[in-house]
Amino acid sequence: MMQYSQSTAAYAPVVDLEFADDKADKNPQSSVNDAHRSRVLRLSLALCVAVLCTVLGFGGGILFKQEIDSNSLPSTACTNPIIRREWRDLSDAEKNDYIEAVQCLRSSPSKLGLNQTLYDDFPYVHSRNGEASHDTAAFLPWHRYFIHVYEKALREQCAYAGHLTYWDWSLDWEDVTHAPVWDTTLGFGGDGNEKDIESIHGHCVTDGPFARLQVLYVEKFPYPHCLSRGFATGGNLTRFSAALEPTALNELLRTSDYATFNLGVEDGPHLSIPRSIHGDFSTVTAPADPVFFLHHTQLDRLWWKWQQGDTQARLKDYSGKAAYTSSSEASLRDPLPLGYLAPDVRVEDIMNTESGLVCYRY
């Protein structure tokens, strides 16, 4: 955006007033009249400069406001919201279409201009931009925007005709490791080979459509390895699954304010799945595991359900810490940055799933 200087030098008059005064001194007969005209000219020019500064300064404010508004991506009306469905409600053909679209991202060029694929861009951005949303008010809206951009990539880059799907782990809470999402044919593969030493926090996934998928990062560091999982067992699995139980989720949905609900989701069901699955899912580059997006779509569904409890109040209910290292209060005007993966939007742009920027229900 053009920046306007506060100095009036930018609007300097083209007439040299000092030279005009010198000419007047050489003609005594007209010196009084010329001096008067000079003073009038000075005042007129000064007034013009003042008016120009005021008008241009005000205009600059308008331009600045318009630029911010355009960057917030105001959108068309949402008149026919799509319905996001649970994984097991999809037909076999729909499941295959979704898996093929995810695999397509592995052959699409990076949008970040890096030596990697579009598939790799998502864990990369999550580790650098998404990490800052954790333990803050932005956790739910940042991830809502993040999975929306992922859905757009599937549809626009890979001709996927469907929409995001979610994994309702409350249906599998007693043992999430036996959920249908781990199916080796119509799912994302299982726990992998425990003898594989290349893995991270678990075993290399050796079955299903993502067997031996190469993952480029661990946390923020380059470390090529196989897609890894390490399912929890016994008491550990039982302890982690407690937050996924329907009664616990119903209690969470009865929370009265956003700040409490947001942190309850993050510290509860959000963490339960990574702790149960381990592997890449337990790192900040968790989007390397394609089930990450089904998990976070389910978390977004929980938020949506909570908002539906009182839409008039909760579509604007946003509070908590603006940043993990700050005590400042979050605002609906706060940005949700995704690096170069997508334009920044504000929290207020993503609060309503039928805003037009996004257009869906559950």
Coordinates of N, CA and C in Angstrom, one line a residue, residues 102-308:
V102 N -6.2 -37.2 -2.0 CA -5.1 -36.9 -1.1 C -3.8 -37.4 -1.7
Q103 N -3.8 -38.5 -2.4 CA -2.6 -39.0 -3.0 C -2.1 -38.1 -4.2
C104 N -3.1 -37.5 -4.8 CA -2.8 -36.5 -5.9 C -2.0 -35.4 -5.4
L105 N -2.2 -34.9 -4.2 CA -1.4 -33.8 -3.6 C 0.1 -34.1 -3.6
R106 N 0.4 -35.4 -3.6 CA 1.8 -35.8 -3.5 C 2.5 -35.7 -4.9
S107 N 1.7 -35.5 -5.9 CA 2.3 -35.2 -7.3 C 2.0 -33.8 -7.7
S108 N 1.5 -33.0 -6.9 CA 1.3 -31.5 -7.2 C 2.4 -30.7 -6.7
P109 N 2.8 -29.7 -7.4 CA 3.9 -28.8 -7.0 C 3.6 -28.0 -5.7
S110 N 4.7 -27.7 -5.0 CA 4.6 -26.9 -3.8 C 4.0 -25.5 -4.1
K111 N 3.1 -25.1 -3.3 CA 2.6 -23.7 -3.5 C 3.5 -22.7 -2.8
L112 N 4.4 -23.2 -1.9 CA 5.3 -22.4 -1.2 C 6.6 -22.1 -1.9
G113 N 6.8 -22.7 -3.1 CA 8.0 -22.6 -3.9 C 9.1 -23.4 -3.4
L114 N 8.9 -24.4 -2.6 CA 9.9 -25.2 -2.0 C 10.1 -26.5 -2.8
N115 N 11.2 -27.2 -2.6 CA 11.5 -28.4 -3.3 C 10.8 -29.6 -2.6
Q116 N 9.4 -29.5 -2.7 CA 8.6 -30.5 -2.1 C 7.3 -30.5 -2.8
T117 N 6.3 -31.3 -2.4 CA 5.0 -31.3 -3.0 C 4.0 -30.5 -2.2
L118 N 2.8 -30.3 -2.8 CA 1.7 -29.6 -2.2 C 1.3 -30.4 -0.9
Y119 N 1.4 -31.7 -0.9 CA 1.1 -32.5 0.2 C 2.0 -32.1 1.4
D120 N 3.3 -31.9 1.1 CA 4.3 -31.5 2.1 C 4.1 -30.1 2.7
D121 N 3.4 -29.2 1.9 CA 3.3 -27.8 2.3 C 2.4 -27.7 3.6
F122 N 1.5 -28.7 3.7 CA 0.6 -28.5 4.9 C 1.2 -28.8 6.2
P123 N 2.0 -29.9 6.4 CA 2.8 -30.1 7.6 C 3.8 -28.9 7.8
Y124 N 4.4 -28.5 6.7 CA 5.3 -27.4 6.8 C 4.7 -26.1 7.4
V125 N 3.5 -25.7 6.9 CA 2.8 -24.5 7.4 C 2.3 -24.7 8.8
H126 N 1.8 -25.9 9.1 CA 1.3 -26.2 10.4 C 2.4 -26.0 11.5
S127 N 3.6 -26.4 11.1 CA 4.7 -26.4 12.1 C 5.2 -25.0 12.3
R128 N 5.0 -24.1 11.3 CA 5.5 -22.7 11.4 C 4.4 -21.7 11.7
N129 N 3.2 -21.9 11.2 CA 2.2 -20.9 11.5 C 1.1 -21.5 12.5
G130 N 0.8 -22.7 12.3 CA -0.2 -23.3 13.2 C 0.2 -23.5 14.6
E131 N 1.5 -23.8 14.8 CA 2.0 -24.0 16.1 C 1.6 -22.9 17.1
A132 N 1.7 -21.6 16.5 CA 1.5 -20.5 17.3 C 0.0 -20.3 17.8
S133 N -0.9 -21.1 17.2 CA -2.3 -21.0 17.6 C -2.6 -21.9 18.8
H134 N -1.7 -22.8 19.1 CA -2.0 -23.7 20.2 C -1.9 -23.0 21.5
D135 N -2.8 -23.4 22.4 CA -2.8 -22.7 23.7 C -3.2 -21.3 23.7
T136 N -3.9 -20.9 22.6 CA -4.4 -19.5 22.4 C -5.9 -19.6 22.0
A137 N -6.5 -18.4 21.9 CA -7.9 -18.4 21.4 C -8.0 -18.8 20.0
A138 N -6.9 -18.7 19.2 CA -6.9 -18.9 17.8 C -6.9 -20.4 17.4
F139 N -6.8 -21.3 18.4 CA -6.7 -22.7 18.0 C -7.8 -23.2 17.1
L140 N -9.0 -23.0 17.5 CA -10.1 -23.5 16.7 C -10.3 -22.7 15.3
P141 N -10.3 -21.4 15.3 CA -10.4 -20.7 14.0 C -9.3 -20.9 13.1
W142 N -8.0 -21.0 13.6 CA -6.9 -21.2 12.7 C -7.0 -22.6 12.0
H143 N -7.4 -23.6 12.8 CA -7.5 -24.9 12.1 C -8.7 -25.0 11.3
R144 N -9.8 -24.3 11.6 CA -11.0 -24.2 10.7 C -10.5 -23.7 9.3
Y145 N -9.8 -22.7 9.3 CA -9.3 -22.1 8.0 C -8.3 -23.0 7.3
F146 N -7.4 -23.6 8.1 CA -6.4 -24.5 7.6 C -7.0 -25.7 6.9
I147 N -8.0 -26.4 7.5 CA -8.6 -27.5 6.8 C -9.5 -27.1 5.6
H148 N -10.0 -25.9 5.7 CA -10.8 -25.3 4.5 C -9.8 -25.2 3.3
V149 N -8.6 -24.7 3.6 CA -7.6 -24.5 2.5 C -7.2 -25.9 1.9
Y150 N -7.1 -26.9 2.8 CA -6.8 -28.2 2.4 C -7.9 -28.8 1.5
E151 N -9.1 -28.5 1.9 CA -10.3 -29.0 1.1 C -10.2 -28.3 -0.3
K152 N -9.9 -27.0 -0.4 CA -9.8 -26.3 -1.6 C -8.7 -26.9 -2.5
A153 N -7.6 -27.3 -1.9 CA -6.5 -27.9 -2.7 C -7.0 -29.2 -3.3
L154 N -7.7 -30.0 -2.5 CA -8.2 -31.3 -3.0 C -9.1 -31.1 -4.2
R155 N -10.0 -30.1 -4.1 CA -11.0 -29.8 -5.2 C -10.4 -29.1 -6.4
E156 N -9.5 -28.1 -6.1 CA -9.0 -27.3 -7.2 C -7.8 -27.9 -7.9
Q157 N -7.0 -28.5 -7.1 CA -5.7 -29.1 -7.7 C -5.9 -30.6 -8.1
C158 N -6.8 -31.2 -7.5 CA -6.9 -32.7 -7.8 C -8.3 -33.1 -8.3
A159 N -9.1 -32.1 -8.7 CA -10.4 -32.4 -9.3 C -11.3 -33.3 -8.4
Y160 N -11.2 -33.1 -7.1 CA -12.0 -33.9 -6.2 C -13.4 -33.3 -6.1
A161 N -14.4 -34.1 -6.3 CA -15.8 -33.6 -6.4 C -16.5 -33.6 -5.1
G162 N -15.9 -34.2 -4.1 CA -16.5 -34.3 -2.7 C -16.0 -33.2 -1.8
H163 N -16.2 -33.5 -0.5 CA -15.8 -32.5 0.5 C -15.1 -33.1 1.6
L164 N -14.7 -32.3 2.6 CA -14.0 -32.9 3.7 C -14.9 -33.9 4.5
T165 N -14.3 -34.9 5.0 CA -15.0 -35.8 5.8 C -14.4 -35.9 7.2
Y166 N -15.1 -36.3 8.2 CA -14.6 -36.3 9.6 C -14.6 -37.8 10.1
W167 N -13.8 -38.0 11.1 CA -13.8 -39.2 11.9 C -14.4 -39.0 13.2
D168 N -15.6 -39.5 13.5 CA -16.2 -39.3 14.7 C -15.7 -40.4 15.7
W169 N -14.6 -40.1 16.4 CA -13.9 -41.0 17.2 C -14.7 -41.3 18.5
S170 N -15.8 -40.6 18.7 CA -16.7 -40.9 19.9 C -17.4 -42.2 19.7
L171 N -17.5 -42.6 18.4 CA -18.1 -44.0 18.1 C -17.1 -45.1 18.4
D172 N -15.8 -44.7 18.5 CA -14.7 -45.7 18.7 C -14.0 -45.5 20.0
W173 N -14.5 -44.7 20.9 CA -13.7 -44.3 22.0 C -13.2 -45.4 22.9
E174 N -13.8 -46.5 22.9 CA -13.3 -47.6 23.7 C -12.0 -48.2 23.2
D175 N -11.8 -48.1 21.9 CA -10.5 -48.5 21.3 C -10.4 -47.9 19.9
V176 N -9.8 -46.7 19.9 CA -9.7 -45.9 18.6 C -8.8 -46.6 17.6
T177 N -8.0 -47.5 18.1 CA -7.0 -48.2 17.1 C -7.7 -49.2 16.2
H178 N -9.0 -49.5 16.5 CA -9.8 -50.4 15.7 C -10.8 -49.7 14.8
A179 N -10.7 -48.4 14.7 CA -11.6 -47.6 13.9 C -11.5 -47.9 12.4
P180 N -12.6 -47.7 11.7 CA -12.5 -48.0 10.2 C -11.5 -47.1 9.4
V181 N -11.1 -46.0 10.0 CA -10.1 -45.1 9.3 C -8.8 -45.8 9.0
W182 N -8.5 -46.9 9.8 CA -7.2 -47.6 9.7 C -7.3 -48.8 8.8
D183 N -8.5 -48.9 8.1 CA -8.6 -50.0 7.1 C -7.5 -50.0 6.1
T184 N -7.0 -51.1 5.7 CA -5.9 -51.2 4.7 C -6.4 -51.1 3.2
T185 N -7.7 -51.1 3.0 CA -8.3 -51.0 1.7 C -9.1 -49.8 1.5
L186 N -10.1 -49.6 2.4 CA -10.9 -48.4 2.4 C -10.6 -47.5 3.5
G187 N -9.4 -47.3 3.8 CA -8.9 -46.4 4.9 C -7.5 -45.9 4.6
F188 N -6.8 -45.6 5.7 CA -5.5 -45.0 5.6 C -4.3 -45.9 6.1
G189 N -4.6 -47.2 6.2 CA -3.5 -48.1 6.7 C -3.5 -48.1 8.2
G190 N -2.7 -49.1 8.7 CA -2.7 -49.3 10.1 C -1.4 -48.9 10.8
D191 N -1.0 -49.7 11.8 CA 0.0 -49.4 12.8 C 1.4 -49.6 12.2
G192 N 1.5 -50.4 11.1 CA 2.8 -50.5 10.5 C 3.7 -51.7 11.1
N193 N 4.9 -51.7 10.7 CA 5.8 -52.7 11.0 C 6.7 -52.3 12.1
E194 N 6.6 -53.0 13.3 CA 7.3 -52.6 14.5 C 8.8 -52.9 14.4
K195 N 9.3 -53.6 13.3 CA 10.7 -53.9 13.2 C 11.4 -52.9 12.3
D196 N 10.6 -51.9 11.8 CA 11.2 -50.9 10.9 C 11.9 -49.8 11.7
I197 N 13.2 -49.6 11.5 CA 13.9 -48.7 12.4 C 13.9 -47.3 11.8
E198 N 13.3 -47.0 10.7 CA 13.3 -45.7 10.1 C 12.2 -44.8 10.7
S199 N 11.4 -45.4 11.5 CA 10.2 -44.7 11.9 C 10.4 -43.7 13.0
I200 N 9.4 -42.8 13.2 CA 9.5 -41.8 14.3 C 8.4 -42.1 15.3
H201 N 8.7 -42.3 16.5 CA 7.7 -42.5 17.6 C 6.8 -43.7 17.2
G202 N 7.3 -44.7 16.6 CA 6.4 -45.8 16.3 C 7.0 -46.7 15.2
H203 N 6.1 -47.1 14.3 CA 6.5 -48.0 13.2 C 6.2 -47.4 11.8
C204 N 7.0 -47.8 10.8 CA 6.6 -47.4 9.5 C 5.3 -48.0 9.0
V205 N 4.5 -47.2 8.5 CA 3.2 -47.7 7.9 C 3.5 -48.5 6.6
T206 N 3.2 -49.8 6.6 CA 3.6 -50.7 5.5 C 2.4 -51.3 4.8
D207 N 1.2 -50.9 5.1 CA 0.0 -51.4 4.4 C -0.9 -50.2 4.1
G208 N -1.8 -50.5 3.2 CA -2.8 -49.4 2.8 C -2.2 -48.5 1.7
P209 N -3.0 -47.5 1.3 CA -2.6 -46.6 0.2 C -1.5 -45.7 0.5
F210 N -1.1 -45.5 1.8 CA 0.0 -44.6 2.2 C 1.2 -45.4 2.7
A211 N 1.3 -46.6 2.4 CA 2.4 -47.4 2.8 C 3.7 -46.8 2.3
R212 N 4.7 -46.7 3.2 CA 6.0 -46.2 2.8 C 6.0 -44.8 2.3
L213 N 4.9 -44.0 2.7 CA 4.9 -42.6 2.3 C 6.1 -41.9 2.9
Q214 N 6.8 -41.1 2.1 CA 8.0 -40.4 2.6 C 7.5 -39.1 3.3
V215 N 7.9 -38.9 4.5 CA 7.6 -37.7 5.2 C 8.9 -36.9 5.3
L216 N 8.8 -35.6 5.0 CA 10.1 -34.8 4.9 C 10.6 -34.2 6.2
Y217 N 9.7 -34.0 7.2 CA 10.0 -33.2 8.4 C 9.6 -33.9 9.6
V218 N 10.4 -33.6 10.7 CA 10.0 -33.9 12.1 C 10.1 -32.6 12.8
E219 N 9.0 -32.2 13.4 CA 8.9 -30.9 13.9 C 9.2 -29.8 12.8
K220 N 10.2 -28.9 13.1 CA 10.5 -27.9 12.1 C 11.8 -28.3 11.3
F221 N 12.2 -29.5 11.4 CA 13.5 -29.9 10.9 C 13.4 -30.9 9.8
P222 N 14.2 -30.7 8.7 CA 14.2 -31.7 7.6 C 14.7 -33.1 8.2
Y223 N 13.9 -34.1 8.0 CA 14.3 -35.4 8.4 C 13.5 -36.5 7.7
P224 N 13.9 -36.8 6.4 CA 13.1 -37.7 5.6 C 13.0 -39.1 6.3
H225 N 11.7 -39.6 6.3 CA 11.5 -40.9 7.0 C 10.1 -41.4 6.5
C226 N 9.8 -42.6 6.9 CA 8.5 -43.2 6.5 C 7.4 -42.6 7.4
L227 N 6.2 -42.6 6.8 CA 5.0 -42.2 7.7 C 5.0 -43.2 8.8
S228 N 4.8 -42.7 10.0 CA 4.9 -43.6 11.2 C 3.7 -43.5 12.1
R229 N 3.4 -44.6 12.7 CA 2.4 -44.7 13.8 C 2.8 -45.7 14.8
G230 N 2.3 -45.5 16.0 CA 2.7 -46.4 17.1 C 1.5 -46.5 18.1
F231 N 0.5 -47.3 17.7 CA -0.7 -47.3 18.5 C -0.5 -47.6 20.0
A232 N -1.1 -46.9 20.9 CA -1.1 -47.1 22.3 C -1.9 -48.4 22.6
T233 N -1.5 -49.0 23.7 CA -2.2 -50.2 24.2 C -2.5 -50.2 25.7
G234 N -3.3 -51.1 26.1 CA -3.6 -51.3 27.5 C -4.1 -50.0 28.2
G235 N -3.5 -49.8 29.4 CA -3.9 -48.7 30.3 C -3.6 -47.3 29.6
N236 N -2.6 -47.2 28.9 CA -2.3 -45.9 28.2 C -3.5 -45.6 27.2
L237 N -3.9 -46.5 26.4 CA -5.0 -46.3 25.5 C -6.3 -45.9 26.2
T238 N -6.5 -46.6 27.3 CA -7.7 -46.4 28.1 C -7.7 -45.0 28.7
R239 N -6.6 -44.6 29.2 CA -6.4 -43.2 29.8 C -6.6 -42.1 28.7
F240 N -6.1 -42.3 27.6 CA -6.2 -41.3 26.5 C -7.6 -41.2 25.9
S241 N -8.3 -42.3 26.0 CA -9.6 -42.4 25.3 C -10.7 -41.8 26.2
A242 N -10.4 -41.5 27.4 CA -11.5 -41.0 28.3 C -12.1 -39.7 27.8
A243 N -11.3 -38.8 27.2 CA -11.8 -37.5 26.7 C -12.6 -37.7 25.5
L244 N -12.7 -38.9 24.9 CA -13.4 -39.1 23.7 C -14.8 -39.7 23.9
E245 N -15.0 -40.1 25.2 CA -16.3 -40.7 25.6 C -17.4 -39.7 25.3
P246 N -18.6 -40.2 24.8 CA -19.7 -39.3 24.6 C -20.1 -38.5 25.8
T247 N -20.1 -39.0 27.0 CA -20.5 -38.2 28.1 C -19.6 -37.1 28.4
A248 N -18.3 -37.3 28.1 CA -17.3 -36.2 28.3 C -17.5 -35.1 27.2
L249 N -17.8 -35.5 26.0 CA -18.0 -34.6 25.0 C -19.3 -33.8 25.2
N250 N -20.3 -34.4 25.7 CA -21.6 -33.7 26.1 C -21.3 -32.7 27.2
E251 N -20.5 -33.0 28.1 CA -20.2 -32.1 29.2 C -19.4 -30.9 28.6
L252 N -18.5 -31.1 27.6 CA -17.8 -30.1 27.0 C -18.7 -29.1 26.2
L253 N -19.7 -29.7 25.6 CA -20.7 -28.9 24.8 C -21.6 -28.1 25.6
R254 N -21.6 -28.4 26.9 CA -22.4 -27.5 27.8 C -21.6 -26.4 28.4
T255 N -20.4 -26.2 28.0 CA -19.6 -25.1 28.4 C -20.2 -23.8 27.9
S256 N -20.2 -22.8 28.8 CA -20.9 -21.5 28.5 C -20.2 -20.5 27.8
D257 N -18.8 -20.5 27.8 CA -18.1 -19.5 27.1 C -17.0 -20.1 26.2
Y258 N -16.6 -19.3 25.2 CA -15.7 -19.8 24.2 C -14.3 -20.1 24.7
A259 N -13.8 -19.3 25.6 CA -12.4 -19.5 26.1 C -12.3 -20.8 26.8
T260 N -13.3 -21.1 27.6 CA -13.2 -22.4 28.3 C -13.4 -23.6 27.4
F261 N -14.4 -23.4 26.4 CA -14.7 -24.5 25.4 C -13.4 -24.8 24.6
N262 N -12.8 -23.7 24.1 CA -11.7 -23.8 23.2 C -10.5 -24.6 23.8
L263 N -10.2 -24.2 25.1 CA -9.1 -24.9 25.8 C -9.5 -26.3 26.2
G264 N -10.8 -26.5 26.4 CA -11.3 -27.8 26.8 C -11.2 -28.8 25.6
V265 N -11.5 -28.3 24.4 CA -11.3 -29.1 23.2 C -9.8 -29.4 22.9
E266 N -9.0 -28.4 23.0 CA -7.6 -28.6 22.7 C -6.9 -29.6 23.7
D267 N -7.2 -29.4 25.0 CA -6.5 -30.2 26.0 C -7.2 -31.6 26.2
G268 N -8.4 -31.7 25.6 CA -9.1 -33.0 25.8 C -9.0 -33.8 24.5
P269 N -10.1 -33.9 23.7 CA -10.1 -34.8 22.5 C -9.0 -34.5 21.5
H270 N -8.6 -33.2 21.4 CA -7.6 -32.9 20.4 C -6.3 -33.6 20.7
L271 N -5.9 -33.7 22.0 CA -4.6 -34.3 22.4 C -4.8 -35.9 22.5
S272 N -6.0 -36.3 22.7 CA -6.2 -37.8 22.9 C -5.8 -38.6 21.7
I273 N -6.1 -38.1 20.5 CA -5.8 -38.9 19.3 C -4.3 -39.0 19.1
P274 N -3.6 -37.9 19.1 CA -2.1 -38.0 18.9 C -1.5 -38.9 20.0
R275 N -1.9 -38.8 21.2 CA -1.4 -39.7 22.3 C -1.7 -41.1 22.1
S276 N -2.8 -41.4 21.4 CA -3.2 -42.8 21.1 C -2.5 -43.4 19.9
I277 N -2.2 -42.5 18.9 CA -1.7 -43.0 17.6 C -0.2 -42.9 17.6
H278 N 0.4 -41.9 18.2 CA 1.8 -41.6 18.2 C 2.3 -41.4 16.8
G279 N 3.6 -41.7 16.6 CA 4.2 -41.5 15.2 C 4.2 -40.1 14.8
D280 N 4.0 -39.8 13.5 CA 4.0 -38.5 13.0 C 2.9 -37.6 13.6
F281 N 1.8 -38.3 14.0 CA 0.6 -37.6 14.5 C 0.9 -36.9 15.8
S282 N 2.0 -37.3 16.5 CA 2.3 -36.7 17.8 C 3.3 -35.6 17.7
T283 N 3.6 -35.2 16.5 CA 4.6 -34.1 16.2 C 3.8 -32.9 15.7
V284 N 4.5 -31.7 15.7 CA 3.9 -30.5 15.2 C 3.7 -30.6 13.6
T285 N 4.4 -31.5 13.0 CA 4.2 -31.8 11.6 C 3.1 -32.9 11.4
A286 N 2.2 -33.0 12.3 CA 1.1 -34.0 12.2 C 0.3 -34.1 10.9
P287 N 0.1 -33.0 10.2 CA -0.6 -33.1 8.9 C 0.1 -34.0 7.9
A288 N 1.3 -34.5 8.2 CA 1.9 -35.5 7.3 C 1.1 -36.8 7.3
D289 N 0.3 -37.0 8.4 CA -0.6 -38.2 8.5 C -1.9 -37.7 8.0
P290 N -2.4 -38.3 6.9 CA -3.7 -37.8 6.3 C -4.9 -37.9 7.2
V291 N -4.8 -38.7 8.3 CA -5.9 -38.8 9.2 C -6.0 -37.6 10.1
F292 N -5.0 -36.8 10.1 CA -5.0 -35.5 10.8 C -6.2 -34.7 10.4
F293 N -6.5 -34.7 9.1 CA -7.6 -33.8 8.6 C -8.9 -34.3 9.0
L294 N -9.1 -35.6 9.1 CA -10.4 -36.2 9.5 C -10.5 -35.9 11.0
H295 N -9.5 -35.9 11.8 CA -9.5 -35.6 13.2 C -9.9 -34.2 13.4
H296 N -9.2 -33.3 12.7 CA -9.5 -31.8 12.9 C -10.8 -31.4 12.3
T297 N -11.3 -32.1 11.4 CA -12.7 -31.8 10.9 C -13.7 -32.2 12.0
Q298 N -13.4 -33.3 12.7 CA -14.3 -33.7 13.8 C -14.2 -32.6 14.9
L299 N -13.0 -32.1 15.2 CA -12.9 -31.0 16.2 C -13.7 -29.8 15.8
D300 N -13.6 -29.5 14.5 CA -14.4 -28.3 13.9 C -15.9 -28.6 14.1
R301 N -16.2 -29.8 13.9 CA -17.7 -30.2 14.1 C -18.1 -30.0 15.5
L302 N -17.3 -30.3 16.5 CA -17.6 -30.0 17.9 C -17.8 -28.5 18.1
W303 N -16.9 -27.7 17.5 CA -17.1 -26.3 17.7 C -18.4 -25.8 17.0
W304 N -18.7 -26.3 15.8 CA -19.9 -26.0 15.1 C -21.1 -26.4 16.0
K305 N -21.1 -27.5 16.6 CA -22.2 -28.0 17.4 C -22.4 -27.1 18.6
W306 N -21.3 -26.7 19.2 CA -21.3 -25.7 20.3 C -21.9 -24.4 19.9
Q307 N -21.5 -23.9 18.7 CA -22.0 -22.6 18.2 C -23.5 -22.7 18.0
Q308 N -24.0 -23.9 17.5 CA -25.4 -24.0 17.2 C -26.3 -24.0 18.4

